[in-house]
Short mmCIF file of C-alpha atoms and ligand atoms in Angstrom, two decimals:
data_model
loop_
_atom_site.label_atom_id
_atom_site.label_comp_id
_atom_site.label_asym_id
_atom_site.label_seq_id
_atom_site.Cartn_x
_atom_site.Cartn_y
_atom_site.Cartn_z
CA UNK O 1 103.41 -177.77 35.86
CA UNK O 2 101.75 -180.73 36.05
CA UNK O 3 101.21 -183.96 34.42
CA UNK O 4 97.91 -185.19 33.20
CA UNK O 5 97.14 -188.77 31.81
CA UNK O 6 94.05 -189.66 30.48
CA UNK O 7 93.06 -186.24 29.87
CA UNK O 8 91.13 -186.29 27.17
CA UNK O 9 88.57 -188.34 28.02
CA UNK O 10 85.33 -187.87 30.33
CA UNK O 11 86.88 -186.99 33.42
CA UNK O 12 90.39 -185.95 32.61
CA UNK O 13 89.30 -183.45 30.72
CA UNK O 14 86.57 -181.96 32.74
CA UNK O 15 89.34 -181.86 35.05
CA UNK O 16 91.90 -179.87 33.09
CA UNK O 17 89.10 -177.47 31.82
CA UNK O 18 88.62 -177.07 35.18
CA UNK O 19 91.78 -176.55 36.27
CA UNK O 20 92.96 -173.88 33.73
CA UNK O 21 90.04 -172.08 34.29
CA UNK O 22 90.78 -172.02 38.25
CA UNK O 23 94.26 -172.03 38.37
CA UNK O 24 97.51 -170.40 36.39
CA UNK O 25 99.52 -173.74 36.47
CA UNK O 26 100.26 -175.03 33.50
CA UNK O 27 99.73 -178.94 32.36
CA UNK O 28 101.23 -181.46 30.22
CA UNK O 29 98.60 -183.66 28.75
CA UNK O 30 99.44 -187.44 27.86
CA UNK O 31 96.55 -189.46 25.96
CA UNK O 32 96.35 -192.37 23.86
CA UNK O 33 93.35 -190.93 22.14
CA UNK O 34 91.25 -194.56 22.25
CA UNK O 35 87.98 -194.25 20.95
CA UNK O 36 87.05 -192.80 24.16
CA UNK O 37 89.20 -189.90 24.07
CA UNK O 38 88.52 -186.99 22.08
CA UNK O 39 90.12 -183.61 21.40
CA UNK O 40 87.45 -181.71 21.05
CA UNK O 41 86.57 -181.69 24.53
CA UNK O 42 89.74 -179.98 24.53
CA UNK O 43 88.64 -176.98 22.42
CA UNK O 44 88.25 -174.25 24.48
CA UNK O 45 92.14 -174.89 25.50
CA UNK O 46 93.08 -174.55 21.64
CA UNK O 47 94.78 -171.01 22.29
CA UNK O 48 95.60 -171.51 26.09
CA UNK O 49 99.52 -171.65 25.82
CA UNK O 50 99.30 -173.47 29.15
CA UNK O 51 97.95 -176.42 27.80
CA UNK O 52 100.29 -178.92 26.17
CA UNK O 53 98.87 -182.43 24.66
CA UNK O 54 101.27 -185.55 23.95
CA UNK O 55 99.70 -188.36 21.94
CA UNK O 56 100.89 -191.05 23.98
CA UNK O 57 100.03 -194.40 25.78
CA UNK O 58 101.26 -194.42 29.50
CA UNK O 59 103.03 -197.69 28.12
CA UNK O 60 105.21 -196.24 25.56
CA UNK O 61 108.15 -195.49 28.79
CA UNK O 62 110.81 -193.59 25.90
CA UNK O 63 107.86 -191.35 25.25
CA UNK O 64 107.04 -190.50 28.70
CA UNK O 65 110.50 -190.61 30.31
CA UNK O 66 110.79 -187.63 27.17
CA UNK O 67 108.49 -185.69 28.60
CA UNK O 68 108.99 -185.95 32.27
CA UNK O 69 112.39 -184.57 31.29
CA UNK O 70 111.23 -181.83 29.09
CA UNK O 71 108.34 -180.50 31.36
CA UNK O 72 109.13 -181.26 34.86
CA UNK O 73 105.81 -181.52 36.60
CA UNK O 74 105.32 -181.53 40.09
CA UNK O 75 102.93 -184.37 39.86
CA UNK O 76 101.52 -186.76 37.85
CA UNK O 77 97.53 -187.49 37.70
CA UNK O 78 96.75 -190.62 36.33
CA UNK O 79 93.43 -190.93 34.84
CA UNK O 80 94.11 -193.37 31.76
CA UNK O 81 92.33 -196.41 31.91
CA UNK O 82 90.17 -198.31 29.86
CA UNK O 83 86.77 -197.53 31.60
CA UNK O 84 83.76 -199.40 30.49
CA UNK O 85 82.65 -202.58 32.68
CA UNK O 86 80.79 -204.25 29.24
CA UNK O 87 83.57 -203.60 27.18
CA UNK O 88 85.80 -205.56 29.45
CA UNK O 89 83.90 -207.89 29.34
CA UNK O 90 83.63 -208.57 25.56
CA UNK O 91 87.26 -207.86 25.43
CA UNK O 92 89.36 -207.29 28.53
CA UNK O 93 93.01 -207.40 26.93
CA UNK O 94 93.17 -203.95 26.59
CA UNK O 95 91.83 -203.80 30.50
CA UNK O 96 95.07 -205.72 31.57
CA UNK O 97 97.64 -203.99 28.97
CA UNK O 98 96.69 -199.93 29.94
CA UNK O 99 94.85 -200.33 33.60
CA UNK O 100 97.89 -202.90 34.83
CA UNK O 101 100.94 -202.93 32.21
CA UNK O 102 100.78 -199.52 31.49
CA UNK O 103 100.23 -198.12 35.06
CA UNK O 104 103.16 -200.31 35.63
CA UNK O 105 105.27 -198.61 32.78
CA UNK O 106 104.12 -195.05 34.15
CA UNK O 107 105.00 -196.06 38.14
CA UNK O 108 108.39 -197.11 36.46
CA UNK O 109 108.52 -193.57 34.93
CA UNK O 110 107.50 -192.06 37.98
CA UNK O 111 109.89 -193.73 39.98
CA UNK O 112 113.04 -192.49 37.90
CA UNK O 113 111.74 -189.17 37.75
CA UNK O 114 111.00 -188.66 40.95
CA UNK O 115 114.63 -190.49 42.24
CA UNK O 116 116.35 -188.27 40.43
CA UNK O 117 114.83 -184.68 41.79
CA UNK O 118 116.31 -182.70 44.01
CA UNK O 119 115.50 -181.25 46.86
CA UNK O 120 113.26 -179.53 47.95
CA UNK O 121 110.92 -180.81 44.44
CA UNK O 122 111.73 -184.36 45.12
CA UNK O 123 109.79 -184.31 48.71
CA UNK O 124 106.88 -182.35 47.09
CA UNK O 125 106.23 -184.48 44.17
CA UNK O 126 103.16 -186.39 44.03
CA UNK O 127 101.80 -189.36 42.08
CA UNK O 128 97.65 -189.17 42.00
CA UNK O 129 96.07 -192.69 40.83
CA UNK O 130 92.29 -192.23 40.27
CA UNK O 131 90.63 -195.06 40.70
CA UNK O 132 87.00 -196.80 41.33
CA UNK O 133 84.68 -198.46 43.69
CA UNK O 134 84.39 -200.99 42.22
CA UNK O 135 87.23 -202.52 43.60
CA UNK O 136 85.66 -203.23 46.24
CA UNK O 137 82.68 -205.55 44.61
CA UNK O 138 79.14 -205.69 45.57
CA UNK O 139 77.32 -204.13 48.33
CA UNK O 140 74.68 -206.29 49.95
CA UNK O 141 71.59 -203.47 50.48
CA UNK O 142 71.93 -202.68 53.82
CA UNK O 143 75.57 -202.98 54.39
CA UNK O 144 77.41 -199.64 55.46
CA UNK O 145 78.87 -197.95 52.53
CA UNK O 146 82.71 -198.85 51.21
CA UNK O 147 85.47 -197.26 53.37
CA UNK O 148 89.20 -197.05 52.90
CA UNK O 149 89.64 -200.22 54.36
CA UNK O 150 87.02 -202.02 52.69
CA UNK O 151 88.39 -205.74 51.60
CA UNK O 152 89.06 -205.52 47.91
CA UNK O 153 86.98 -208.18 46.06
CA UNK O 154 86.49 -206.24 42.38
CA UNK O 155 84.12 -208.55 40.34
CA UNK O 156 84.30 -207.37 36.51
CA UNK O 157 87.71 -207.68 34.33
CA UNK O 158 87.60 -203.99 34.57
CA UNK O 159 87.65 -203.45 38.41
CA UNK O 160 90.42 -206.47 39.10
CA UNK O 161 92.67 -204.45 36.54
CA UNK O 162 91.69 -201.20 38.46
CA UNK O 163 92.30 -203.26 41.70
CA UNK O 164 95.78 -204.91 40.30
CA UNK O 165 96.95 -200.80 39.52
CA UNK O 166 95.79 -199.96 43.11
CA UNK O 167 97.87 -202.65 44.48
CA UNK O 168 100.92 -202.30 42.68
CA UNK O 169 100.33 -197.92 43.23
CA UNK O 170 100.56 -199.05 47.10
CA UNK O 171 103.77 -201.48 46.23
CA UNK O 172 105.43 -198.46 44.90
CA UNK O 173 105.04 -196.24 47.74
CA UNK O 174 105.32 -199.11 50.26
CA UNK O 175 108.73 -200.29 48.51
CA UNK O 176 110.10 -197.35 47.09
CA UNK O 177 108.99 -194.31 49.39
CA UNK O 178 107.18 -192.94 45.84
CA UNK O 179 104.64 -190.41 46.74
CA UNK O 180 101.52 -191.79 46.27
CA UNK O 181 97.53 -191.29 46.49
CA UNK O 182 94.81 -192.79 45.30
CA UNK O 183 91.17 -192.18 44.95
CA UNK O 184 88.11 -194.23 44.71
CA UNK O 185 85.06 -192.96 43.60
CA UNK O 186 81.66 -194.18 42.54
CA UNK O 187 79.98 -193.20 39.49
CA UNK O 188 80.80 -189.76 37.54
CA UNK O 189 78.17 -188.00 35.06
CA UNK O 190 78.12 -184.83 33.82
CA UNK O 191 79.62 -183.02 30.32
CA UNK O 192 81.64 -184.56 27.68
CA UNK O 193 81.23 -188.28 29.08
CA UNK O 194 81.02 -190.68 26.28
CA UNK O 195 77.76 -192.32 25.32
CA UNK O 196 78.38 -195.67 26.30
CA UNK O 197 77.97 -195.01 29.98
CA UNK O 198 74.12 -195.16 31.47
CA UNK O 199 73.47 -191.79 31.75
CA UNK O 200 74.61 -190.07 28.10
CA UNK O 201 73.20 -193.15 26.08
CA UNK O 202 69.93 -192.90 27.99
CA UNK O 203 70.35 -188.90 27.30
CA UNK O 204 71.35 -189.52 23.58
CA UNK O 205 68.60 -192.77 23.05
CA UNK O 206 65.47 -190.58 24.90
CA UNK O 207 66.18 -187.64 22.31
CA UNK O 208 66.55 -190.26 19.30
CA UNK O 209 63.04 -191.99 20.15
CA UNK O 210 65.30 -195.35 20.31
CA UNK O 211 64.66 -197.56 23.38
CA UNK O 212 66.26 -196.88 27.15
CA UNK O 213 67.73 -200.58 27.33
CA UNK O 214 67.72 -201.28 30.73
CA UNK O 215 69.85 -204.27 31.84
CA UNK O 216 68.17 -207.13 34.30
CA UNK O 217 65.61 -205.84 36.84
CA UNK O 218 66.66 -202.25 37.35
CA UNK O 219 67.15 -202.12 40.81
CA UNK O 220 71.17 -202.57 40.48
CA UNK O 221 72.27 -199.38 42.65
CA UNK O 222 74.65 -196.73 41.87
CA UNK O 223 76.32 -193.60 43.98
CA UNK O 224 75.86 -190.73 41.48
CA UNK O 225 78.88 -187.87 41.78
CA UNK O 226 78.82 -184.88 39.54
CA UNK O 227 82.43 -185.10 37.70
CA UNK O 228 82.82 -181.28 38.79
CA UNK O 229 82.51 -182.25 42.35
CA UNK O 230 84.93 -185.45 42.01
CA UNK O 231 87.60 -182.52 40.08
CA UNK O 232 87.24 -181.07 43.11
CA UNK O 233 87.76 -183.62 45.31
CA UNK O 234 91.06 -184.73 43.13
CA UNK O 235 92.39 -181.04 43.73
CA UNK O 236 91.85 -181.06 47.66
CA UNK O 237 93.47 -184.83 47.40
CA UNK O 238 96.38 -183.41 45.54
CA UNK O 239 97.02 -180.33 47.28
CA UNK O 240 96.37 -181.80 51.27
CA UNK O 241 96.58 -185.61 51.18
CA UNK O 242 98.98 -187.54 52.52
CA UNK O 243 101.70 -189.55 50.60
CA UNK O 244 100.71 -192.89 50.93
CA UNK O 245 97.26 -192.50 51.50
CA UNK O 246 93.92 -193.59 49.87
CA UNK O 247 90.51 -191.50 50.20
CA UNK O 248 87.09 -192.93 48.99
CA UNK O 249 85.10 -189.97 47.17
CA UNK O 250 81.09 -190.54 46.91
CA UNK O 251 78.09 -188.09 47.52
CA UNK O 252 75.61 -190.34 49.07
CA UNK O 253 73.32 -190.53 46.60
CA UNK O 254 72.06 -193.79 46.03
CA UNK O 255 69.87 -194.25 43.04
CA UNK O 256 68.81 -197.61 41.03
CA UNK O 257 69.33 -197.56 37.61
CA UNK O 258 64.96 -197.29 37.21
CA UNK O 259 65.14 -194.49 39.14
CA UNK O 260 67.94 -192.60 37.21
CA UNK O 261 66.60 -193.45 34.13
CA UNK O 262 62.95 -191.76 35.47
CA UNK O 263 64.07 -188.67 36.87
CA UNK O 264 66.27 -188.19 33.38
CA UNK O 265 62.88 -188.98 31.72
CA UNK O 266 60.99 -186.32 33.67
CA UNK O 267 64.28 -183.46 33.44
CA UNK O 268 63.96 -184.44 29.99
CA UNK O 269 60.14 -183.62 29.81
CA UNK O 270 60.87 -180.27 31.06
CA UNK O 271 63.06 -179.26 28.62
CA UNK O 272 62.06 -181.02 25.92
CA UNK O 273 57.91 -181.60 26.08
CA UNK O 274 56.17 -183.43 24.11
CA UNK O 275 56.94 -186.95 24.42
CA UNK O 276 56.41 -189.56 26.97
CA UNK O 277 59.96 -190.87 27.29
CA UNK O 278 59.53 -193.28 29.88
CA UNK O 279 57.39 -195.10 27.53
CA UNK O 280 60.91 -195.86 26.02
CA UNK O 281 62.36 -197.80 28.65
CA UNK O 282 62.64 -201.19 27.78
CA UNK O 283 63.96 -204.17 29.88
CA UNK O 284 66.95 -206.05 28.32
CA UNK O 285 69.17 -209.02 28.70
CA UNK O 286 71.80 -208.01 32.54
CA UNK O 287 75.04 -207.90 32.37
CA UNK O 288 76.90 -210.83 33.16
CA UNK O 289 78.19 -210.77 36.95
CA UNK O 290 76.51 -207.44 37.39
CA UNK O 291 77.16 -205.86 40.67
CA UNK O 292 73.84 -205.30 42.49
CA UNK O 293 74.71 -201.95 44.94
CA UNK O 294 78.23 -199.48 45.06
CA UNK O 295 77.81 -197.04 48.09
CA UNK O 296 80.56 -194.85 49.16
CA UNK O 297 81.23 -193.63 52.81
CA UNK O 298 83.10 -190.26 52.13
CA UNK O 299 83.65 -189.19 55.57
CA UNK O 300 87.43 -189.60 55.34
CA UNK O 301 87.90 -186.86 52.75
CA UNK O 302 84.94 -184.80 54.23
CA UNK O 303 86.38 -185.01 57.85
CA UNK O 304 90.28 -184.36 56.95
CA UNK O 305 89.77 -181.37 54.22
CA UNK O 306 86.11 -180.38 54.41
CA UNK O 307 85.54 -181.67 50.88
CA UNK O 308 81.88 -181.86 50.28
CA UNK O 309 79.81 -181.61 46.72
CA UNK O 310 78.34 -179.19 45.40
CA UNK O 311 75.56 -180.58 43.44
CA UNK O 312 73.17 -182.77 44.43
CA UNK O 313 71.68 -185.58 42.14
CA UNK O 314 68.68 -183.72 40.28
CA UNK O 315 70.81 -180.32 40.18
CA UNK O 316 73.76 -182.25 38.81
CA UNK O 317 71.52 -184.27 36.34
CA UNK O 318 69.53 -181.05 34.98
CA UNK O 319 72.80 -179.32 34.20
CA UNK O 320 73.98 -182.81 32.80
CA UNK O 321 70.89 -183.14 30.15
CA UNK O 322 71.30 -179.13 29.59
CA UNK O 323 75.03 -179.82 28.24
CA UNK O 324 73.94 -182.34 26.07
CA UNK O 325 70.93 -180.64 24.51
CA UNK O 326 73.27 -177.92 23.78
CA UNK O 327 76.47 -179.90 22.73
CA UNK O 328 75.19 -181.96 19.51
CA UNK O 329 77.80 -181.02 17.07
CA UNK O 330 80.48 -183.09 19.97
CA UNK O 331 78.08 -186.18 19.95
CA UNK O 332 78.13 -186.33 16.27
CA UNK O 333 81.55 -185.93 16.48
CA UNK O 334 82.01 -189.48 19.36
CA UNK O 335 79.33 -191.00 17.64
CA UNK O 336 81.15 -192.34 15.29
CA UNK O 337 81.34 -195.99 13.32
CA UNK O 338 83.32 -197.74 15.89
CA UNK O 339 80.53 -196.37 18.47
CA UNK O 340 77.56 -198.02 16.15
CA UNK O 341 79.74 -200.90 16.03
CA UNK O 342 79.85 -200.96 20.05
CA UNK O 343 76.57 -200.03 20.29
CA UNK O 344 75.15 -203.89 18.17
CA UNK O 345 77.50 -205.44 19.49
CA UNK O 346 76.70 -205.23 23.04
CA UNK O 347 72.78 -204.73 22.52
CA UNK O 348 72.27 -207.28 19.42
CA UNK O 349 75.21 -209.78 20.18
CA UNK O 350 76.06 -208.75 16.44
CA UNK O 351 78.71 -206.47 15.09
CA UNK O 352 76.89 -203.71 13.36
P1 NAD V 1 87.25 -192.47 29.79
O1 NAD V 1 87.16 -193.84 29.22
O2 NAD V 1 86.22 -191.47 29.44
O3 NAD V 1 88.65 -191.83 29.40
C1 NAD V 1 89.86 -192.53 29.46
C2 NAD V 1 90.92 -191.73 28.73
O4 NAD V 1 92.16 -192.46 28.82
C3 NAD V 1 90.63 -191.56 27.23
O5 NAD V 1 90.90 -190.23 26.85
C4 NAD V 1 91.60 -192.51 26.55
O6 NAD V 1 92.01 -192.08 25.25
C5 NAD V 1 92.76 -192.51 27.52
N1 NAD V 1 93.57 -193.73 27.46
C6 NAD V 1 93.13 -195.01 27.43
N2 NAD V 1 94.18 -195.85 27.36
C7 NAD V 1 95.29 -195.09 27.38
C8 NAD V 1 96.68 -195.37 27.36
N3 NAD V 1 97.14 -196.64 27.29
N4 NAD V 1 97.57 -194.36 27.40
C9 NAD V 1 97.12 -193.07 27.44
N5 NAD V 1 95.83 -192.73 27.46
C10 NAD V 1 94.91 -193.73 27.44
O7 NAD V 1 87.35 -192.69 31.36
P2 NAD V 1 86.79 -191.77 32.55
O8 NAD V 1 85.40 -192.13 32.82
O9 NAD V 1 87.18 -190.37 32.28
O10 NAD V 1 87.67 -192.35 33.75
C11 NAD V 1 88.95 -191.78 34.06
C12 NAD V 1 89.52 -192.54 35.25
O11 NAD V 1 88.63 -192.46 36.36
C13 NAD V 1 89.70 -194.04 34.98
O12 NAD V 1 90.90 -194.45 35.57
C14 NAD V 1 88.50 -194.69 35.67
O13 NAD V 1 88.83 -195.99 36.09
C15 NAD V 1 88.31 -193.76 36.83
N6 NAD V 1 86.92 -193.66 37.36
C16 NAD V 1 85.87 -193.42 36.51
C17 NAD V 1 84.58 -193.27 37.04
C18 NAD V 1 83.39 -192.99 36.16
O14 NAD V 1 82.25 -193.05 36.65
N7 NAD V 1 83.56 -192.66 34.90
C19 NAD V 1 84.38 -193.37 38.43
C20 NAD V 1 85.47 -193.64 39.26
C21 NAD V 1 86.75 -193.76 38.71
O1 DAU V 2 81.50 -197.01 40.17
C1 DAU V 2 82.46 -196.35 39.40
C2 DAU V 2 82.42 -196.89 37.99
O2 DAU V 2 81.23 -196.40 37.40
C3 DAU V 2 83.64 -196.51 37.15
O3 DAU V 2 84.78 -197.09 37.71
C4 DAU V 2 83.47 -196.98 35.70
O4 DAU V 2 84.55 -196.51 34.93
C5 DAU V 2 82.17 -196.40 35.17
O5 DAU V 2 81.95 -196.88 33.86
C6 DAU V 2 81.00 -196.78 36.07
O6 DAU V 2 80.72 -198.21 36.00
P1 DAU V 2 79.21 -198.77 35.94
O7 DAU V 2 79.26 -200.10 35.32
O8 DAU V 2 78.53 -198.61 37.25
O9 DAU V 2 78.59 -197.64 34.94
P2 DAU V 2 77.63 -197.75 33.67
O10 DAU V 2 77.26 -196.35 33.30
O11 DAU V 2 78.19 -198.64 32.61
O12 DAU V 2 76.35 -198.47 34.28
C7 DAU V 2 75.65 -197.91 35.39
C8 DAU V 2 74.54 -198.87 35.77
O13 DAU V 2 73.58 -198.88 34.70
C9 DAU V 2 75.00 -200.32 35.91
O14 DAU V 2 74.25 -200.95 36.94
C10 DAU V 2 74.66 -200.97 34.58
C11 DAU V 2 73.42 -200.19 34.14
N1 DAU V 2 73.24 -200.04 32.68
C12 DAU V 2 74.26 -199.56 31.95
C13 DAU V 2 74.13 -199.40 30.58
C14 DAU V 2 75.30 -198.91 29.75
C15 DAU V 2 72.00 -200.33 32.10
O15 DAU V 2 71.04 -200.74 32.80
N2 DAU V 2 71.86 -200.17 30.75
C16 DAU V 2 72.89 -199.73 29.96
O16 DAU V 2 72.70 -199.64 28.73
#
């Protein structure tokens, strides 16, 4: 058995689709459900009797102590976070309280767990911490890409509460001999990731005939991973990496945000003729302290365990824009007030 956080939102639960589906090991399922968790990207797990969810936050300790001791995983994967850069930075007090307090109250959880195992379970046990580039700030556009030992120097509210969890991830293994790994990776698309991100809204605007706001000039640069390929990558991490350790997970392929938002526009033209869509793109107000280029050097996890992905960018995308042409019923279903309400407040400066 093991222990999922996070999972069901965007990559969490790609993750434990993927994992049922490959493997016969059960998991336990912990998520909040924020607005960016849903359980219908759970559905096809409905009847899978090795699929428990917990409605939890990682913070609540009585509630997760509970079920460490009912379920007894073998690891714990921590994927709960609050994920969206512009959202911290309209609000970032739910950035500090789940991606620092409550990675804090789940290490704490961990910890007594894990002291209290016995042998052989308590050498085997793991504790996963996914994490994000971003930690390590802005790229100038010919520097080499981020390695493990990359100075941290996160820029956003979101990425210094990533970076704070790193840190105190590294404390607890440093300290306490707790079994750690972490991962950072660049950017995920693919299914069930929610609309707020660039690649779904652009998806969901493009079909609506609303505009493709583009922040700033554009040329901001991104390392594009297909979430299947980063699942992948968190498997071969869990299964072969060592305690202790951190491993950078990227697929070289470097993209500005112009150029993702044309090659959608064209994949979209293909499946969907008829319309110009890049006559939608329309140039808006940047972010404030937007990073300019994320790169990833994943030669570390490629040169230890041979982990390499499997799609590149414009197979990746095409399958990406497929999934959402076919999956409107679960955008309806995200799309809800609290999304419309994001959605003006972040594009109008007004609550909707
Ligand atoms: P997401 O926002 O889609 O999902 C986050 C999930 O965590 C949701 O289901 C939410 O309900 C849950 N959650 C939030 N607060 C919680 C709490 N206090 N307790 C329990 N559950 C809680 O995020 P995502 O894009 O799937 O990212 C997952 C992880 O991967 C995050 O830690 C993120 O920092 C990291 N990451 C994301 C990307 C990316 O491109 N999306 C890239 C690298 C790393
Ligand atoms: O690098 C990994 C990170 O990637 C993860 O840690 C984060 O959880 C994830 O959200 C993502 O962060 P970004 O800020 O890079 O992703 P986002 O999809 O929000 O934006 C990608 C780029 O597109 C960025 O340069 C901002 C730009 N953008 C975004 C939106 C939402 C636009 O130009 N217009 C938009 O409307």
């Amino acid at each position: 058995m093991i222990l999922v956080t996070g999972g069901a939102g965007f990559i969490g639960a790609n993750f434990v689709l993927d994992w049922r589906a490959e493997l016969d090991e059960p998991v336990v399922n912990v998520d909040k459900l924020t607005y960016a968790g849903n359980l219908g990207s759970l559905a096809a797990l409905k009847d899978d009797p090795g699929h428990h969810f917990v409605r939890a936050d990682i913070g609540d300790r009585e509630t997760i102590d509970a079920v460490l001791a009912a379920h007894r995983p073998r690891a714990i994967i921590n994927f709960a976070a609050e994920s969206h850069v512009d959202r911290s930075i309209h609000g970032p007090a739910a950035f500090i309280d789940t991606n620092i307090v409550g990675t804090f109250a789940l290490l704490e959880a961990a910890r007594a767990y894990w002291s209290s195992l016995p042998e052989p379970e308590r050498s085997r046990f793991r504790f996963v911490h996914i994490s994000t580039d971003e930690v390590y700030g802005s790229l100038a556009p010919d520097a080499d890409g981020f390695c493990e030992t990359t100075p941290y120097a996160p820029n956003s509210p979101y990425s210094a509460s990533k970076a704070a969890s790193d840190h105190l991830v590294r404390a607890y293994h440093h300290t306490y001999g707790l079994p750690t790994l972490t991962t950072n990776c660049s950017n995920n698309y693919g299914p069930l990731q929610f609309p707020e991100k660039l690649i779904p809204l652009m998806i969901v605007n493009a079909i609506a005939g609303k505009p493709l706001p583009v922040y700033g000039d554009g040329k901001n640069v991104r390392d594009w991973l297909y979430v299947g390929d980063h699942c992948a990558a968190i498997r071969t991490v869990l299964a072969r990496g060592a305690p202790g350790a951190t491993y950078n997970i990227g697929s070289n392929a470097e993209r500005t945000n112009l150029e993702v938002v044309h090659t959608l526009c064209r994949v979209l033209a293909e499946q969907r003729p008829g319309r110009d869509y890049g006559a939608q793109i329309s140039f808006v107000r940047d972010r404030p302290g937007h990073d300019r280029r994320y790169a990833i050097d994943a030669s570390k996890i490629h040169n230890e365990f041979g982990w390499t992905p499997r799609e590149t960018f414009e197979s990746g995308l095409t399958r990406t824009v497929l999934w959402y042409l076919d999956h409107t019923a679960w955008l309806q279903a995200v799309s809800s007030g609290e999304y419309h309400k994001w959605i003006s407040l972040n594009y109008t400066g007004e609550p909707a």
